[in-house]
Amino acid sequence: GAVVSQHPSRVICKSGTSVKIECRSLDFQATTMFWYRQFPKQSLMLMATSNEGSKATYEQGVEKDKFLINHASLTLSTLTVTSAHPEDSSFYICSARAGADGYTFGSGTRLTVV
Amino acid sequence: AQKVTQAQTEISVVEKEDVTLDCVYETRDTTYYLFWYKQPPSGELVFLIRRNSFDEQNEISGRYSWNFQKSTSSFNFTITASQVVDSAVYFCALSEVYNQGGKLIFGQGTELSVKP
């Protein structure tokens, strides 16, 4: 079946630095990628939708200048958390549409900002 | 706008008990999909089921069963004879086909704890 590889699985960074998270679709072309954030004991909140070759669409309240999304190819989408702060510590997970009605999720990235 | 409500935040049962996780949804679209996912402590999402809005048949898969009722906008999930390995957070989710760009929106999740 469709597989999305997400890296890194865990990252610890210093406050003020930037972190890039990658999601690759391994055996299919992901025209649309969704990025979610999940705080402890909470649900997955959609941050943005990215379509290959165009600008991402951000959900209300998500800072587009802080969470940079690039979807330059049909197999790779990246999320960069710029100038990370401790409040950005969270679980980030990507999801690609695989077919008309299916979704494939990456394994998630646990970000800790110290 | 689409919305998913899982009113049960936490459920605790003893092994071998049956347990039902509730899910109520809101949508303006006539064509949509409903999902259930399991999230163990490791964090990855495990796909359990997808249902389209035109298929109201109940489904059974081993110890798992799902009851989809459009009249009450509910898509409930039952685990029969629960086991300790069923302990996880379970999410119900909804995607609209024509509106919202196919976004998958999650409910708040229900944390199931199955004790031996």
Short mmCIF file of C-alpha atoms in Angstrom, two decimals:
data_model
loop_
_atom_site.label_atom_id
_atom_site.label_comp_id
_atom_site.label_asym_id
_atom_site.label_seq_id
_atom_site.Cartn_x
_atom_site.Cartn_y
_atom_site.Cartn_z
CA GLY A 1 0.00 0.00 0.00
CA ALA A 2 0.84 3.68 -0.08
CA VAL A 3 3.63 4.68 2.30
CA VAL A 4 4.67 8.09 3.56
CA SER A 5 8.10 8.31 5.13
CA GLN A 6 8.50 11.10 7.68
CA HIS A 7 11.81 12.26 9.12
CA PRO A 8 13.09 12.88 11.64
CA SER A 9 11.01 10.91 14.13
CA ARG A 10 12.39 12.91 17.03
CA VAL A 11 14.26 16.18 17.18
CA ILE A 12 15.47 18.38 19.98
CA CYS A 13 16.51 21.88 19.08
CA LYS A 14 17.50 25.05 20.83
CA SER A 15 15.11 27.94 21.09
CA GLY A 16 15.52 30.30 18.16
CA THR A 17 16.72 27.73 15.67
CA SER A 18 14.81 26.29 12.73
CA VAL A 19 13.82 22.69 12.19
CA LYS A 20 12.84 21.00 8.94
CA ILE A 21 10.56 17.99 8.80
CA GLU A 22 10.31 15.95 5.61
CA CYS A 23 7.56 13.76 4.29
CA ARG A 24 8.14 11.59 1.25
CA SER A 25 5.61 9.49 -0.57
CA LEU A 26 7.51 6.34 -1.43
CA ASP A 27 5.40 4.56 -4.00
CA PHE A 28 2.84 7.07 -5.17
CA GLN A 29 2.54 10.69 -6.17
CA ALA A 30 1.12 12.92 -3.46
CA THR A 31 -0.49 15.91 -5.10
CA THR A 32 -1.90 17.05 -1.77
CA MET A 33 -0.25 16.89 1.62
CA PHE A 34 -1.78 17.85 4.93
CA TRP A 35 0.22 18.89 7.99
CA TYR A 36 -1.12 18.37 11.49
CA ARG A 37 0.06 19.30 14.97
CA GLN A 38 -0.87 17.40 18.08
CA PHE A 39 -0.23 18.63 21.61
CA PRO A 40 -0.19 16.07 24.45
CA LYS A 41 -3.59 14.64 25.24
CA GLN A 42 -5.18 16.60 22.40
CA SER A 43 -6.47 15.92 18.93
CA LEU A 44 -4.73 16.33 15.60
CA MET A 45 -5.22 19.89 14.47
CA LEU A 46 -4.84 20.65 10.80
CA MET A 47 -2.23 23.32 10.22
CA ALA A 48 -2.12 23.60 6.45
CA THR A 49 -2.82 21.95 3.13
CA SER A 50 -0.16 21.94 0.47
CA ASN A 51 -0.58 21.17 -3.18
CA GLU A 52 2.37 20.38 -5.37
CA GLY A 53 3.70 23.44 -7.13
CA SER A 54 1.54 25.99 -5.37
CA LYS A 55 1.46 27.88 -2.10
CA ALA A 56 0.14 26.16 0.96
CA THR A 57 -3.22 27.04 2.43
CA TYR A 58 -3.01 27.65 6.15
CA GLU A 59 -5.75 27.15 8.69
CA GLN A 60 -6.93 30.08 10.72
CA GLY A 61 -4.54 30.95 13.51
CA VAL A 62 -1.51 29.22 11.99
CA GLU A 63 1.36 31.59 11.24
CA LYS A 64 2.49 30.99 7.68
CA ASP A 65 5.77 32.82 8.22
CA LYS A 66 6.61 30.60 11.14
CA PHE A 67 5.57 27.29 9.64
CA LEU A 68 6.99 27.23 6.13
CA ILE A 69 5.65 24.52 3.88
CA ASN A 70 7.23 23.54 0.62
CA HIS A 71 5.75 21.01 -1.76
CA ALA A 72 8.07 21.30 -4.71
CA SER A 73 7.62 17.79 -6.04
CA LEU A 74 4.97 15.11 -6.13
CA THR A 75 6.91 12.99 -3.67
CA LEU A 76 8.26 15.48 -1.16
CA SER A 77 6.72 18.02 1.18
CA THR A 78 8.59 19.79 3.95
CA LEU A 79 7.54 21.72 7.03
CA THR A 80 10.06 24.13 8.50
CA VAL A 81 9.45 25.50 11.97
CA THR A 82 11.34 28.78 11.97
CA SER A 83 12.71 30.41 15.10
CA ALA A 84 11.29 27.62 17.21
CA HIS A 85 10.24 28.30 20.79
CA PRO A 86 9.30 25.94 23.60
CA GLU A 87 5.59 26.44 22.86
CA ASP A 88 6.21 24.92 19.41
CA SER A 89 7.12 21.64 21.07
CA SER A 90 4.58 19.19 19.74
CA PHE A 91 3.97 16.11 17.61
CA TYR A 92 3.85 16.97 13.92
CA ILE A 93 2.41 14.52 11.42
CA CYS A 94 1.87 14.68 7.70
CA SER A 95 -0.78 13.01 5.62
CA ALA A 96 -0.97 12.48 1.89
CA ARG A 97 -4.06 11.84 -0.11
CA ALA A 98 -3.64 8.45 -1.65
CA GLY A 99 -6.37 7.98 -4.19
CA ALA A 100 -9.76 9.65 -4.23
CA ASP A 101 -10.75 8.84 -0.70
CA GLY A 102 -7.79 7.55 1.19
CA TYR A 103 -5.18 9.13 3.39
CA THR A 104 -1.75 7.86 4.30
CA PHE A 105 0.00 9.22 7.36
CA GLY A 106 3.65 9.62 8.16
CA SER A 107 4.89 8.22 11.46
CA GLY A 108 5.15 11.67 13.01
CA THR A 109 7.90 13.90 14.37
CA ARG A 110 8.19 14.69 18.03
CA LEU A 111 9.72 18.15 18.33
CA THR A 112 11.14 19.39 21.60
CA VAL A 113 12.42 22.94 21.79
CA VAL A 114 14.69 23.66 24.75
CA ALA B 1 -18.29 23.61 8.35
CA GLN B 2 -17.36 20.03 9.11
CA LYS B 3 -17.08 18.98 12.73
CA VAL B 4 -16.54 15.75 14.62
CA THR B 5 -17.46 15.27 18.27
CA GLN B 6 -16.25 12.47 20.47
CA ALA B 7 -17.89 13.21 23.77
CA GLN B 8 -16.08 10.48 25.70
CA THR B 9 -12.64 11.75 26.66
CA GLU B 10 -11.56 8.66 28.56
CA ILE B 11 -13.02 5.20 28.98
CA SER B 12 -11.70 2.52 31.27
CA VAL B 13 -12.86 -1.09 31.05
CA VAL B 14 -11.74 -4.45 32.29
CA GLU B 15 -10.47 -6.99 29.81
CA LYS B 16 -13.19 -8.96 27.99
CA GLU B 17 -15.77 -6.24 28.42
CA ASP B 18 -17.42 -4.77 25.35
CA VAL B 19 -16.96 -1.05 24.82
CA THR B 20 -18.52 1.45 22.43
CA LEU B 21 -16.84 4.66 21.36
CA ASP B 22 -19.22 7.35 20.21
CA CYS B 23 -18.75 9.69 17.26
CA VAL B 24 -21.13 12.38 16.07
CA TYR B 25 -20.41 14.48 13.02
CA GLU B 26 -21.64 17.61 11.26
CA THR B 27 -21.36 18.31 7.57
CA ARG B 28 -23.15 20.26 4.88
CA ASP B 29 -21.85 18.02 2.15
CA THR B 30 -23.98 15.16 0.87
CA THR B 31 -20.91 13.16 -0.05
CA TYR B 32 -18.37 12.52 2.64
CA TYR B 33 -16.18 9.90 4.23
CA LEU B 34 -15.92 8.85 7.84
CA PHE B 35 -12.88 7.21 9.39
CA TRP B 36 -11.66 5.65 12.59
CA TYR B 37 -8.00 5.61 13.55
CA LYS B 38 -6.14 4.10 16.48
CA GLN B 39 -3.19 5.94 17.98
CA PRO B 40 -1.03 3.86 20.33
CA PRO B 41 1.49 5.55 22.65
CA SER B 42 4.12 5.52 19.89
CA GLY B 43 2.05 8.12 18.07
CA GLU B 44 1.56 6.65 14.63
CA LEU B 45 -1.97 6.52 13.32
CA VAL B 46 -3.37 3.12 12.52
CA PHE B 47 -6.19 3.12 9.98
CA LEU B 48 -9.20 1.07 11.06
CA ILE B 49 -12.04 1.82 8.70
CA ARG B 50 -13.36 4.19 6.05
CA ARG B 51 -17.01 4.58 5.27
CA ASN B 52 -18.61 6.67 2.53
CA SER B 53 -21.84 8.53 3.11
CA PHE B 54 -23.83 6.32 0.75
CA ASP B 55 -23.02 3.12 2.54
CA GLU B 56 -24.91 2.76 5.80
CA GLN B 57 -24.30 -0.91 6.21
CA ASN B 58 -22.80 -1.85 9.50
CA GLU B 59 -19.41 -3.48 9.33
CA ILE B 60 -17.74 -6.12 11.41
CA SER B 61 -14.06 -6.96 11.37
CA GLY B 62 -13.09 -9.49 13.96
CA ARG B 63 -13.75 -7.96 17.38
CA TYR B 64 -14.41 -4.55 15.84
CA SER B 65 -17.74 -3.34 14.55
CA TRP B 66 -19.07 -0.04 13.34
CA ASN B 67 -22.58 1.39 13.34
CA PHE B 68 -23.18 4.19 10.85
CA GLN B 69 -26.50 6.03 11.17
CA LYS B 70 -27.04 9.05 8.95
CA SER B 71 -30.31 9.86 10.71
CA THR B 72 -28.41 10.68 13.88
CA SER B 73 -25.12 11.66 12.19
CA SER B 74 -23.30 9.05 14.19
CA PHE B 75 -20.58 6.57 13.42
CA ASN B 76 -19.98 4.54 16.56
CA PHE B 77 -17.27 1.98 17.09
CA THR B 78 -17.61 -1.11 19.27
CA ILE B 79 -14.86 -3.38 20.48
CA THR B 80 -16.11 -6.75 21.63
CA ALA B 81 -14.25 -8.70 24.30
CA SER B 82 -11.68 -5.95 24.76
CA GLN B 83 -8.03 -6.77 25.29
CA VAL B 84 -5.17 -4.91 26.92
CA VAL B 85 -3.64 -4.34 23.48
CA ASP B 86 -6.70 -2.30 22.56
CA SER B 87 -5.54 0.42 24.96
CA ALA B 88 -4.92 3.50 22.84
CA VAL B 89 -6.47 6.77 21.76
CA TYR B 90 -9.11 6.36 19.10
CA PHE B 91 -10.01 9.12 16.67
CA CYS B 92 -13.05 9.52 14.49
CA ALA B 93 -12.53 11.72 11.43
CA LEU B 94 -14.50 13.21 8.56
CA SER B 95 -13.62 14.42 5.09
CA GLU B 96 -15.97 16.17 2.72
CA VAL B 97 -15.63 15.28 -0.94
CA TYR B 98 -16.63 18.56 -2.52
CA ASN B 99 -16.11 21.15 0.18
CA GLN B 100 -13.06 21.94 2.27
CA GLY B 101 -10.57 20.54 -0.25
CA GLY B 102 -10.74 17.03 1.08
CA LYS B 103 -9.39 17.99 4.48
CA LEU B 104 -9.56 15.28 7.09
CA ILE B 105 -10.89 16.70 10.34
CA PHE B 106 -10.52 14.79 13.58
CA GLY B 107 -12.62 14.51 16.67
CA GLN B 108 -11.12 15.11 20.07
CA GLY B 109 -10.25 11.47 20.55
CA THR B 110 -11.23 8.91 23.17
CA GLU B 111 -8.55 7.38 25.33
CA LEU B 112 -9.39 3.77 25.98
CA SER B 113 -7.74 1.97 28.83
CA VAL B 114 -8.27 -1.77 29.07
CA LYS B 115 -7.16 -3.22 32.38
CA PRO B 116 -6.28 -6.88 32.88
#
